[in-house]
Coordinates of C-alpha atoms and ligand atoms in Angstrom, one line a residue:
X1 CA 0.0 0.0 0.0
X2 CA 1.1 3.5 -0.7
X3 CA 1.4 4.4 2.4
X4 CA 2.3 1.9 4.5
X5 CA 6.6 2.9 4.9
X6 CA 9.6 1.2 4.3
X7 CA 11.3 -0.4 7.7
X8 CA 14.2 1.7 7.7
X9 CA 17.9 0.6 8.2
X10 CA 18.5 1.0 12.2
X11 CA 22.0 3.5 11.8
X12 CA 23.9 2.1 15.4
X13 CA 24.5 5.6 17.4
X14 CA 27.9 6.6 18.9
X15 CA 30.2 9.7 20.2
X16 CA 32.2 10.7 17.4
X17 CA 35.6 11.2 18.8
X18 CA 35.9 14.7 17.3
X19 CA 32.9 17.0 17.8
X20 CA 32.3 20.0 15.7
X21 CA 30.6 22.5 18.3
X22 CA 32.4 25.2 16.5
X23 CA 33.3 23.6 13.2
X24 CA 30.5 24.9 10.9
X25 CA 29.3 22.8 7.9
X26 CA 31.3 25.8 6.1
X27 CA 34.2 24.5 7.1
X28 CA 33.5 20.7 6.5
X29 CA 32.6 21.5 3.5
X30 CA 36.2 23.9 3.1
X31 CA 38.0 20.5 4.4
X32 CA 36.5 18.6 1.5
X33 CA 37.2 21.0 -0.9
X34 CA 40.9 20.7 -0.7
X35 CA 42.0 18.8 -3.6
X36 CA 45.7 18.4 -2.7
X37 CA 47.3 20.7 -5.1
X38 CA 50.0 21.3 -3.0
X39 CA 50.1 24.7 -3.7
X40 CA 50.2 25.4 0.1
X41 CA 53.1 23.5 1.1
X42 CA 55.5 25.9 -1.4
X43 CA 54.6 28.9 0.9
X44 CA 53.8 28.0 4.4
X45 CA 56.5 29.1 6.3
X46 CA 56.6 26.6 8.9
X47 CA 57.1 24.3 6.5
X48 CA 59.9 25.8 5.2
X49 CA 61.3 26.6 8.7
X50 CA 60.9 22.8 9.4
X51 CA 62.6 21.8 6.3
X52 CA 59.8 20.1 4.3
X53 CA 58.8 18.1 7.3
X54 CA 55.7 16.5 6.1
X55 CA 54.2 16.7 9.5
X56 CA 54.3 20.0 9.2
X57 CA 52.5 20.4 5.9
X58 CA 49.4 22.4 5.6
X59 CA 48.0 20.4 2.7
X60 CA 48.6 17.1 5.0
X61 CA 47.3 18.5 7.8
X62 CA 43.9 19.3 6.1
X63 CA 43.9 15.9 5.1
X64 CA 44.8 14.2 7.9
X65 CA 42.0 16.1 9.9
X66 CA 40.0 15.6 6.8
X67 CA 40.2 11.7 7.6
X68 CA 39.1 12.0 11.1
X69 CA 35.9 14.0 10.4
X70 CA 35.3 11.3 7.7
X71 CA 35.9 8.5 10.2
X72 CA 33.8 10.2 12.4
X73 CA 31.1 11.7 10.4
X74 CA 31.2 10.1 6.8
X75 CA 28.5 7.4 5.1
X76 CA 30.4 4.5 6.9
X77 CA 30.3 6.0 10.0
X78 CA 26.3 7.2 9.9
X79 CA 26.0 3.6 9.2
X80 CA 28.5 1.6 11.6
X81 CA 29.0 4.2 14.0
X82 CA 31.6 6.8 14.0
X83 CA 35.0 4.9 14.0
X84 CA 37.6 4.7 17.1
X85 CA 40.1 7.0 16.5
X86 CA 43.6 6.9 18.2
X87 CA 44.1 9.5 20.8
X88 CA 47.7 9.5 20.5
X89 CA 47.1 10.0 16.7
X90 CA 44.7 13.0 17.4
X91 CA 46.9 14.7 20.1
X92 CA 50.0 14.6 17.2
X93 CA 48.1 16.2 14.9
X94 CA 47.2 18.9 17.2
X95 CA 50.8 19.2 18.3
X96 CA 51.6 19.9 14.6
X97 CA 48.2 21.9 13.7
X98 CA 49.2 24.8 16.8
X99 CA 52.7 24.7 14.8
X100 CA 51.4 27.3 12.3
X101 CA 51.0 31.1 12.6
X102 CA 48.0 31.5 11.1
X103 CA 49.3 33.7 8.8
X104 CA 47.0 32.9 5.6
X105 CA 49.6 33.0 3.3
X106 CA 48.2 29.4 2.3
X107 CA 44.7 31.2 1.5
X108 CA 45.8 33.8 -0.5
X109 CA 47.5 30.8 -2.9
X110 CA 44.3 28.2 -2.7
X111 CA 43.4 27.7 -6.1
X112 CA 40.5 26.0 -4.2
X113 CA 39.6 29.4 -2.2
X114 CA 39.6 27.5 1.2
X115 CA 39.4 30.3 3.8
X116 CA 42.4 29.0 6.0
X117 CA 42.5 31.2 8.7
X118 CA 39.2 30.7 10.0
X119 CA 39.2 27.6 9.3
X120 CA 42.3 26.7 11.0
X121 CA 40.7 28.9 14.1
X122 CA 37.5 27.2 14.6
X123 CA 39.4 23.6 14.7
X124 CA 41.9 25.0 17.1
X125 CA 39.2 25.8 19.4
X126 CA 37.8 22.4 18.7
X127 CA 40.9 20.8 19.9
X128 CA 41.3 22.8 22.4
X129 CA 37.9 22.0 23.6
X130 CA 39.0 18.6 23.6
X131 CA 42.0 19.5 25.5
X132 CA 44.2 18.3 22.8
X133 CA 45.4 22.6 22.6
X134 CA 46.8 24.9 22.8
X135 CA 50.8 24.5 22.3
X136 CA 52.8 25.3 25.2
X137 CA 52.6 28.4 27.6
X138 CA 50.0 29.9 25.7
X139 CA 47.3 28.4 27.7
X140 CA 47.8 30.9 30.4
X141 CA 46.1 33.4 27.9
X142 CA 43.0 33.4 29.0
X143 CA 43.2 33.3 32.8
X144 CA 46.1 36.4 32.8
X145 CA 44.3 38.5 30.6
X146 CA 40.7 37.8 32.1
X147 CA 42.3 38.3 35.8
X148 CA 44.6 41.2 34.7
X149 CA 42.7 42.9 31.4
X150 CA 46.2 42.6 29.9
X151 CA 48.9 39.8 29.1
X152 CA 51.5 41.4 31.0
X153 CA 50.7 40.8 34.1
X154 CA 50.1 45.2 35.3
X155 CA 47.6 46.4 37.1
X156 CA 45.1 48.6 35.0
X157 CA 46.2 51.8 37.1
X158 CA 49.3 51.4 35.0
X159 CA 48.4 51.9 31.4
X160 CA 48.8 55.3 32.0
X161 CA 52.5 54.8 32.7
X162 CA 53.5 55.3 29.4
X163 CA 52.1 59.0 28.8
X164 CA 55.1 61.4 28.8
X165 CA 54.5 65.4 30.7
X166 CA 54.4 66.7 27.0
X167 CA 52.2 64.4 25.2
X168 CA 48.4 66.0 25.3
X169 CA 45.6 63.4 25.7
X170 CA 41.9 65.4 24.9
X171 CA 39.0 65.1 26.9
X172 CA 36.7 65.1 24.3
X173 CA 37.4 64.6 20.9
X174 CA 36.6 62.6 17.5
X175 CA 39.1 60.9 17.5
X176 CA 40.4 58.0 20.4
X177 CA 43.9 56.0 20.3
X178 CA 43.8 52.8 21.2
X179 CA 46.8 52.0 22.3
X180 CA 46.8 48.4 23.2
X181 CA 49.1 46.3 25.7
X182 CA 52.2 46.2 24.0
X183 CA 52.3 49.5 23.3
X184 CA 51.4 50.6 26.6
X185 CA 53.3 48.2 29.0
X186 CA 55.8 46.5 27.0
X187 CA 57.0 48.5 24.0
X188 CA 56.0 52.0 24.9
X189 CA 58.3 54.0 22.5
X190 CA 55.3 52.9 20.2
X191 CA 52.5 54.7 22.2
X192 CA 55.1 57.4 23.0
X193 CA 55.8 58.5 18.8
X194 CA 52.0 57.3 18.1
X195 CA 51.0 60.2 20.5
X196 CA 53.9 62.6 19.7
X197 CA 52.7 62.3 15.9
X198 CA 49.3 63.0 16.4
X199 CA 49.9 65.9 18.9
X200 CA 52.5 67.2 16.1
X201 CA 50.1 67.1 13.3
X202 CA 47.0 68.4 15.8
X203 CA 45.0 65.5 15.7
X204 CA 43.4 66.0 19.2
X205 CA 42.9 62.3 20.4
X206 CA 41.1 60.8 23.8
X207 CA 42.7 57.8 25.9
X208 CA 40.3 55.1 27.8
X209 CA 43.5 54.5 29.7
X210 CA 42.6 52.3 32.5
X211 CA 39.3 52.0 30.8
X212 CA 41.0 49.6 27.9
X213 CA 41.2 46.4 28.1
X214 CA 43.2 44.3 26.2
X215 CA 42.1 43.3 22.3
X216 CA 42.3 39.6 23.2
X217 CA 44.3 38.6 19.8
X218 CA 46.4 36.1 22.0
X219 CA 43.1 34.1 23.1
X220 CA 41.3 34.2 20.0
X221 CA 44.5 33.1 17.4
X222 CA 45.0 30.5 19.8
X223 CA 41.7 29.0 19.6
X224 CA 40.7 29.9 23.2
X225 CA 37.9 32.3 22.8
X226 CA 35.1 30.0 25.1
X227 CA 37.4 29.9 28.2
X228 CA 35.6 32.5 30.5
X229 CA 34.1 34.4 26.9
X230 CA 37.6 36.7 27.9
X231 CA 37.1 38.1 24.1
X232 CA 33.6 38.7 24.5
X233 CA 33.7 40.4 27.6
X234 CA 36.7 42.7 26.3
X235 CA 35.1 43.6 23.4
X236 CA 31.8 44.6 24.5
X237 CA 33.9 46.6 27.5
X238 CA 35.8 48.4 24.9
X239 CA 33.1 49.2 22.2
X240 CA 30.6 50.4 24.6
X241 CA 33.6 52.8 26.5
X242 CA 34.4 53.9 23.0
X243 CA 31.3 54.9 22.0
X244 CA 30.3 56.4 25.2
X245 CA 33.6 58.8 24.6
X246 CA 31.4 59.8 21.2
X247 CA 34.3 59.5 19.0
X248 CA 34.3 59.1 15.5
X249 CA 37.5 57.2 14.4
X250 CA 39.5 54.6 16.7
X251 CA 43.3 55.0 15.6
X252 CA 45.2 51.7 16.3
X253 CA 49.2 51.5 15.4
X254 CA 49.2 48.2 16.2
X255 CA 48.5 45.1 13.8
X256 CA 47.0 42.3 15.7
X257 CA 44.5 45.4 17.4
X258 CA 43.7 46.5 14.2
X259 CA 42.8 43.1 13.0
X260 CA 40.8 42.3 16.1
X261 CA 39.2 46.0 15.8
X262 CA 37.8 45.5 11.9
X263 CA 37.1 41.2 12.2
X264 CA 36.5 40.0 15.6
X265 CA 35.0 43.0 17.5
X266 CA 32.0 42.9 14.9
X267 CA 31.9 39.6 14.9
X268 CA 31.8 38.8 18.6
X269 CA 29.3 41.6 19.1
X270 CA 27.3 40.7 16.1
X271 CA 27.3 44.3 14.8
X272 CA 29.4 46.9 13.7
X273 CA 31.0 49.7 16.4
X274 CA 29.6 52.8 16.1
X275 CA 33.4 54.4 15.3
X276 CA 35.6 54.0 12.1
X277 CA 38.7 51.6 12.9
X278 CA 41.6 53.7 11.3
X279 CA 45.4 52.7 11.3
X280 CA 47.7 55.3 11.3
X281 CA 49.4 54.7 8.4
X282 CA 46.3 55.7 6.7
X283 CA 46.2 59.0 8.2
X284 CA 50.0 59.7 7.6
X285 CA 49.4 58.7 4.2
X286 CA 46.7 61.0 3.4
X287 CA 48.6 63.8 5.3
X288 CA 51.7 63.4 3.1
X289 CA 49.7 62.9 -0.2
X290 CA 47.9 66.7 0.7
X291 CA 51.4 67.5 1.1
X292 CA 50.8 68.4 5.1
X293 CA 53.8 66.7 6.4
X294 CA 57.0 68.5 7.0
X295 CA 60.0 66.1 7.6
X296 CA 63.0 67.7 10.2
X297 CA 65.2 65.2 9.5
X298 CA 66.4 63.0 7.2
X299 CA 68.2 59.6 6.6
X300 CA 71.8 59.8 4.9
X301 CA 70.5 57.8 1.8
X302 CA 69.5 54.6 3.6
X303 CA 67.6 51.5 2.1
X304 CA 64.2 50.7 3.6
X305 CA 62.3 48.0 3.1
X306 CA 58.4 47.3 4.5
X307 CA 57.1 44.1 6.0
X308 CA 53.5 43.0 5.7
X309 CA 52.2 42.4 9.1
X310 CA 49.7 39.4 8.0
X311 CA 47.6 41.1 10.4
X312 CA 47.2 44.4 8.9
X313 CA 48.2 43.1 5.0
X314 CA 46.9 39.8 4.4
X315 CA 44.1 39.7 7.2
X316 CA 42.2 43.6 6.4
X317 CA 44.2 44.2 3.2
X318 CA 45.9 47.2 4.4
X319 CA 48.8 47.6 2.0
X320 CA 49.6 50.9 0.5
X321 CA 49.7 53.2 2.5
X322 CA 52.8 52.2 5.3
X323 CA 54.6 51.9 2.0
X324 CA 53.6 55.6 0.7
X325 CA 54.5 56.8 4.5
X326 CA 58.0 54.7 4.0
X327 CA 58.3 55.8 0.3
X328 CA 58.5 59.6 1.5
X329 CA 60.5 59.9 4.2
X330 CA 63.5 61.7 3.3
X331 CA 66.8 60.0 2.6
X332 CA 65.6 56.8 2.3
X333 CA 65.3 54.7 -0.7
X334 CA 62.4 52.3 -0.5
X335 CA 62.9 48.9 -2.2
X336 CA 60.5 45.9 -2.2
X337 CA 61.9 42.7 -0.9
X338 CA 60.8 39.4 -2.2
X339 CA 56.8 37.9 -1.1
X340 CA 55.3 41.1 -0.5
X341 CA 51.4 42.0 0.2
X342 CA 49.1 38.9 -0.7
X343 CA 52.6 36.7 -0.9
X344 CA 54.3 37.9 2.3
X345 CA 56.2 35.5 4.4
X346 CA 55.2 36.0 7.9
X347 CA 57.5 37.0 10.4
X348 CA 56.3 33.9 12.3
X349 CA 55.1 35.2 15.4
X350 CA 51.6 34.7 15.2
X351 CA 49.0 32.4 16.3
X352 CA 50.5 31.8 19.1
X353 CA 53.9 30.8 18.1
X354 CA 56.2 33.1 19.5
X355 CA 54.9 32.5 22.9
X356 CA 54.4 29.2 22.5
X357 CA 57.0 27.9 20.1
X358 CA 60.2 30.9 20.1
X359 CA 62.2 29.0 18.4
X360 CA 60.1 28.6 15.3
X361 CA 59.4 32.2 15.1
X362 CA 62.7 32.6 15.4
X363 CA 63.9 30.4 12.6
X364 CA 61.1 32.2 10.4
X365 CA 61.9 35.9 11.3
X366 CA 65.4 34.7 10.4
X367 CA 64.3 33.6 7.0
X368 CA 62.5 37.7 6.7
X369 CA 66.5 39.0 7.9
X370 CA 67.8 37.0 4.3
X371 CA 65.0 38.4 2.5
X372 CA 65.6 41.9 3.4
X373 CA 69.6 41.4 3.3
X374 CA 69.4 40.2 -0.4
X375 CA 68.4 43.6 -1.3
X376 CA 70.5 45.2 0.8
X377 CA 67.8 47.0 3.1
X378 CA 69.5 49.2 6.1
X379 CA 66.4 49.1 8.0
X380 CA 63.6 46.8 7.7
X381 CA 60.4 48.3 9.2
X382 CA 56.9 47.5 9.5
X383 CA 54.0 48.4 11.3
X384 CA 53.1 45.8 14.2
X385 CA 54.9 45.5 17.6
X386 CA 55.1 41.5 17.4
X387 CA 56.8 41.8 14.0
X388 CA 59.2 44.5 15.4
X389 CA 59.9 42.3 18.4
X390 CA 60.4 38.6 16.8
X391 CA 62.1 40.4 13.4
X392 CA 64.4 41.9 15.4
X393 CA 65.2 38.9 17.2
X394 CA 65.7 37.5 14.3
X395 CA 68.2 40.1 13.3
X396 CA 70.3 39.1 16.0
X397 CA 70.4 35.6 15.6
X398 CA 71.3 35.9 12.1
X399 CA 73.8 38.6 13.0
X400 CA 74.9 36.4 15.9
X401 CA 75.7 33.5 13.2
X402 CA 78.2 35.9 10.7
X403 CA 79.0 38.0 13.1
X404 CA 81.8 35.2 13.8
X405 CA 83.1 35.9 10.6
X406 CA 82.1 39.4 10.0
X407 CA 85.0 41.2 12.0
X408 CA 83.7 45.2 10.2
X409 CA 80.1 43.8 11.6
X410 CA 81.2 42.5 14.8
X411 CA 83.4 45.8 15.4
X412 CA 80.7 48.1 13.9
X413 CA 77.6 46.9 15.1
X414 CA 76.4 50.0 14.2
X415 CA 76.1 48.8 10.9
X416 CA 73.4 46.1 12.0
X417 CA 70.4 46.3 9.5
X418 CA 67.8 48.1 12.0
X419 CA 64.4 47.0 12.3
X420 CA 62.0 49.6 13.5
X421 CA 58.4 50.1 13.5
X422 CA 56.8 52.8 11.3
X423 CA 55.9 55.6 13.4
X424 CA 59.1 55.2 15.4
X425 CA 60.5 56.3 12.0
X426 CA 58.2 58.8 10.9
X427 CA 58.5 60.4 14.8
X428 CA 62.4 60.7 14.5
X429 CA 62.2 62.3 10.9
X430 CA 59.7 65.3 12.2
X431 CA 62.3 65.9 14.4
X432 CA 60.0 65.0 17.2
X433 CA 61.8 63.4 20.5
X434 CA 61.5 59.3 20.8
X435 CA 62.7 58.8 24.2
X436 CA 59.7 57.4 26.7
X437 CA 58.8 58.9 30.0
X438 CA 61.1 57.2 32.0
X439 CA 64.7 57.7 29.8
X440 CA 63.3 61.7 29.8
X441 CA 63.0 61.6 33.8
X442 CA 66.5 60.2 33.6
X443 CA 68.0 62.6 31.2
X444 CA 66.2 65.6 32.9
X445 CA 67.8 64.5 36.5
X446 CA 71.3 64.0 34.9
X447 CA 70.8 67.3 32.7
X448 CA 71.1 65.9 29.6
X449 CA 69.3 67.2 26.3
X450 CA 67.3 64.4 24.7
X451 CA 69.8 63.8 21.0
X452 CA 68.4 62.9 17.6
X453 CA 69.5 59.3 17.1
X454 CA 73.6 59.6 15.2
X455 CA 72.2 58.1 11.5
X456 CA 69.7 61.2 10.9
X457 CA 70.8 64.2 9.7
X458 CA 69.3 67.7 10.1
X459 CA 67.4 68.6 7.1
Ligands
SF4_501 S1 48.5 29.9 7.9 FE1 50.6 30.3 7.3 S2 51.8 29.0 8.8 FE2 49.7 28.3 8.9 S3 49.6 26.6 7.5 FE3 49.0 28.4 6.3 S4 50.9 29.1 5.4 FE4 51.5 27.7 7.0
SF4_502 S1 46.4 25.1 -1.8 FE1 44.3 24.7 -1.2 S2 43.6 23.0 -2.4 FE2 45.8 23.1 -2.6 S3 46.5 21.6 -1.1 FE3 46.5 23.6 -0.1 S4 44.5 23.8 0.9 FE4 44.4 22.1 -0.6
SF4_503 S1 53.9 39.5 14.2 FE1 53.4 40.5 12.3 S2 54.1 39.2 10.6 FE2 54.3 38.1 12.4 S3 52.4 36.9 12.6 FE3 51.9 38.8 13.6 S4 51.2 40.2 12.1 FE4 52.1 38.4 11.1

């Protein structure tokens, strides 16, 4: 009879060892769509750092997580039950999937348009879930920075450390800086020539000071954005003391804020801030193209060369402008190095990597060093505090290994290529004083006049 139904096959029921909580069907379907070109593996840069290591292979590890989601979720496991899967096995592929720093170099070269980085991010948090995550120290992410509001460890009181007697923070205004942590507690020359610069070219700006909290890049690149909803929580905080401030614009000099700022803040909220995210390069650009910037100083015909921060480049597609700010400061040549913009090799310090894997970020920064020396760059400069920080360690290592052998490097050291960040640059060249708080205090109690750095010359 027509309607009577057809016994259906009984499917046996069973926990699949991997869940997907977080892994949307976007990203199964992103996993299945990988067809094992190979593409991938000629750019990733852990790859390269790890010699060709196949464990270490972004194509292999899509397919090898590939094969556990079809052991767990494919047609023989709806009908037999998800299969048993090795823990052991599992807990080595996480080892090698948190050895990657999430720099998307890998999606900008998918023939196959597989969105890595958030794919890779939502599968982190699944293993992490799972406690097979994340790599090393950076599990203390989440508990410091949702006890403290910072990674570092301060108390809020002192975000205000930073602010020199002669840089002017408004009241009220359109515009807010938002600083960030590194900035503020750990590399604070960058806060220091952000604020100089905009106090030089009258950009009134407000401060939450002990009102921010931090961006919570750490958490969320290392697939730890559930544990105590510390992303959340800091992004609601800072939106809503943003807009109570009524400004228009949020600057950000840093990369990974930036990136947070224009991806994750409107996605964790579910809508968009009521403020414009701006970097500052994008103001400096404008300023120099309406021909508003007068330089002070200048280099003595120097090389520069820019990095990509993936963050800023790769991740919001910020490229031109740091490279119009670079291209006009004076006495300085700017030269492209090789894998630039969509191509760039990362620095390696993201995703977790430099905290939880130094020396992997080191090997890769070291790789950016012999990209930048084989065009002869004297400084190398970019526009992100953790590029600044693991390039530079970088520099050193690679200057540690010739200067052996070099005895004119080793004597000059001097003539080290120097890796500074953008508006550390731009703040020396318009003559304007890059010395934080504390080295002033000292100089003032000693009587000493700040001095221009010795390789810029008066213009
Ligand atoms: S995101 Fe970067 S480091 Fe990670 S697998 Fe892709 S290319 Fe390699
Ligand atoms: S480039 Fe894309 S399609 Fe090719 S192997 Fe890598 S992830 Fe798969
Ligand atoms: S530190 Fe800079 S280059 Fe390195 S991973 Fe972060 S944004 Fe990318």
């Amino acid at each position: 009879m027509a309607d009577e139904k057809e016994p259906r096959a009984v499917i046996p029921k069973g926990e699949p060892y991997i869940k997907t909580d977080v892994i949307s069907p976007t990203f199964m379907m992103q996993y299945d769509a990988c067809t094992r070109c190979g593409e991938c593996d000629k750019w990733c840069p852990v790859l390269d750092a790890k010699d060709g290591d196949r464990k270490f292979s972004p194509m292999d590890k899509i397919s090898r997580f590939r094969s556990f989601m079809g052991q767990s979720y494919g047609l023989k496991a709806k009908l037999f039950g998800p299969k048993r899967l090795d823990e052991d096995d599992i807990q080595d592929f996480a080892d090698a999937f948190f050895h990657c720093s999430t720099c998307g170099v890998c999606a900008s070269v998918c023939p196959a348009g597989i969105n890595t980085v958030d794919m890779y991010e939502a599968t982190r948090q699944q293993l992490v879930m799972r406690d097979n995550g994340p790599y090393g120290k950076t599990i203390m992410f989440p508990k410091l920075i949702g006890e403290y509001r910072n990674p570092y460890l301060k108390d809020q009181k002192q975000r205000l450390d930073w602010i020199p007697d002669d840089v002017e923070i408004a009241e009220e205004a359109d515009v807010a800086y938002f600083a960030g942590c590194t900035a503020g507690f750990n590399q604070q020359v960058l806060g220091v020539c952000t604020a100089r610069v905009l106090n030089h070219l009258n950009v009134p700006f407000i401060y939450l000071g002990e009102e921010e909290t931090c961006c919570s890049s750490a958490i969320i690149r290392t697939g730890q954005p559930h544990k105590g909803d510390v992303p959340y929580i800091n992004a609601k905080h800072n939106v809503e003391a943003l807009e109570a401030r009524g400004v228009k614009k949020v600057m950000f000099a840093c990369a990974g804020c930036y990136r947070v700022a224009t991806i994750d803040w409107p996605k964790q909220l579910g809508r968009k801030p009521n403020f414009e995210v701006v970097h500052v390069a994008d103001l400096l650009a404008d300023l120099i193209q309406q021909g508003k910037i007068e330089w002070k100083k200048s280099f003595d015909n120097k090389i520069i060369t820019y990095h990509d921060p993936c963050h800023l480049g790769r991740h919001c597609g910020v490229y031109e402008t740091p490279r119009v700010v670079l291209d006009n400061l004076p006495g300085l040549k700017f030269v492209e190095m090789d894998r630039i913009k969509e191509l760039q090799r990362c620095c390696g310090a993201g995703g977790g990597v430099k905290a939880g894997i130094s020396d992997l970020a080191l090997d890769i920064a070291s790789e950016r060093i012999r990209d930048a020396q084989a065009i002869n760059a004297d400084i190398l400069s970019s526009c992100c505090p953790f590029c600044r920080r693991n390039i530079g360690d970088g520099r050193d290592n690679v200057y540690d290994q010739i200067g052996a052998t070099d005895y004119d490097l080793r004597d000059n050291p001097e003539n080290k290529m120097q890796v500074e960040d953008m508006i550390v640059l731009v703040a020396e060249l318009m003559g304007l004083s890059t010395k934080i708080k504390s080295q002033e205090e000292e100089d003032k109690a000693a009587g000493v006049e700040a001095e221009s750095p010795k390789h810029l010359i008066d213009l």
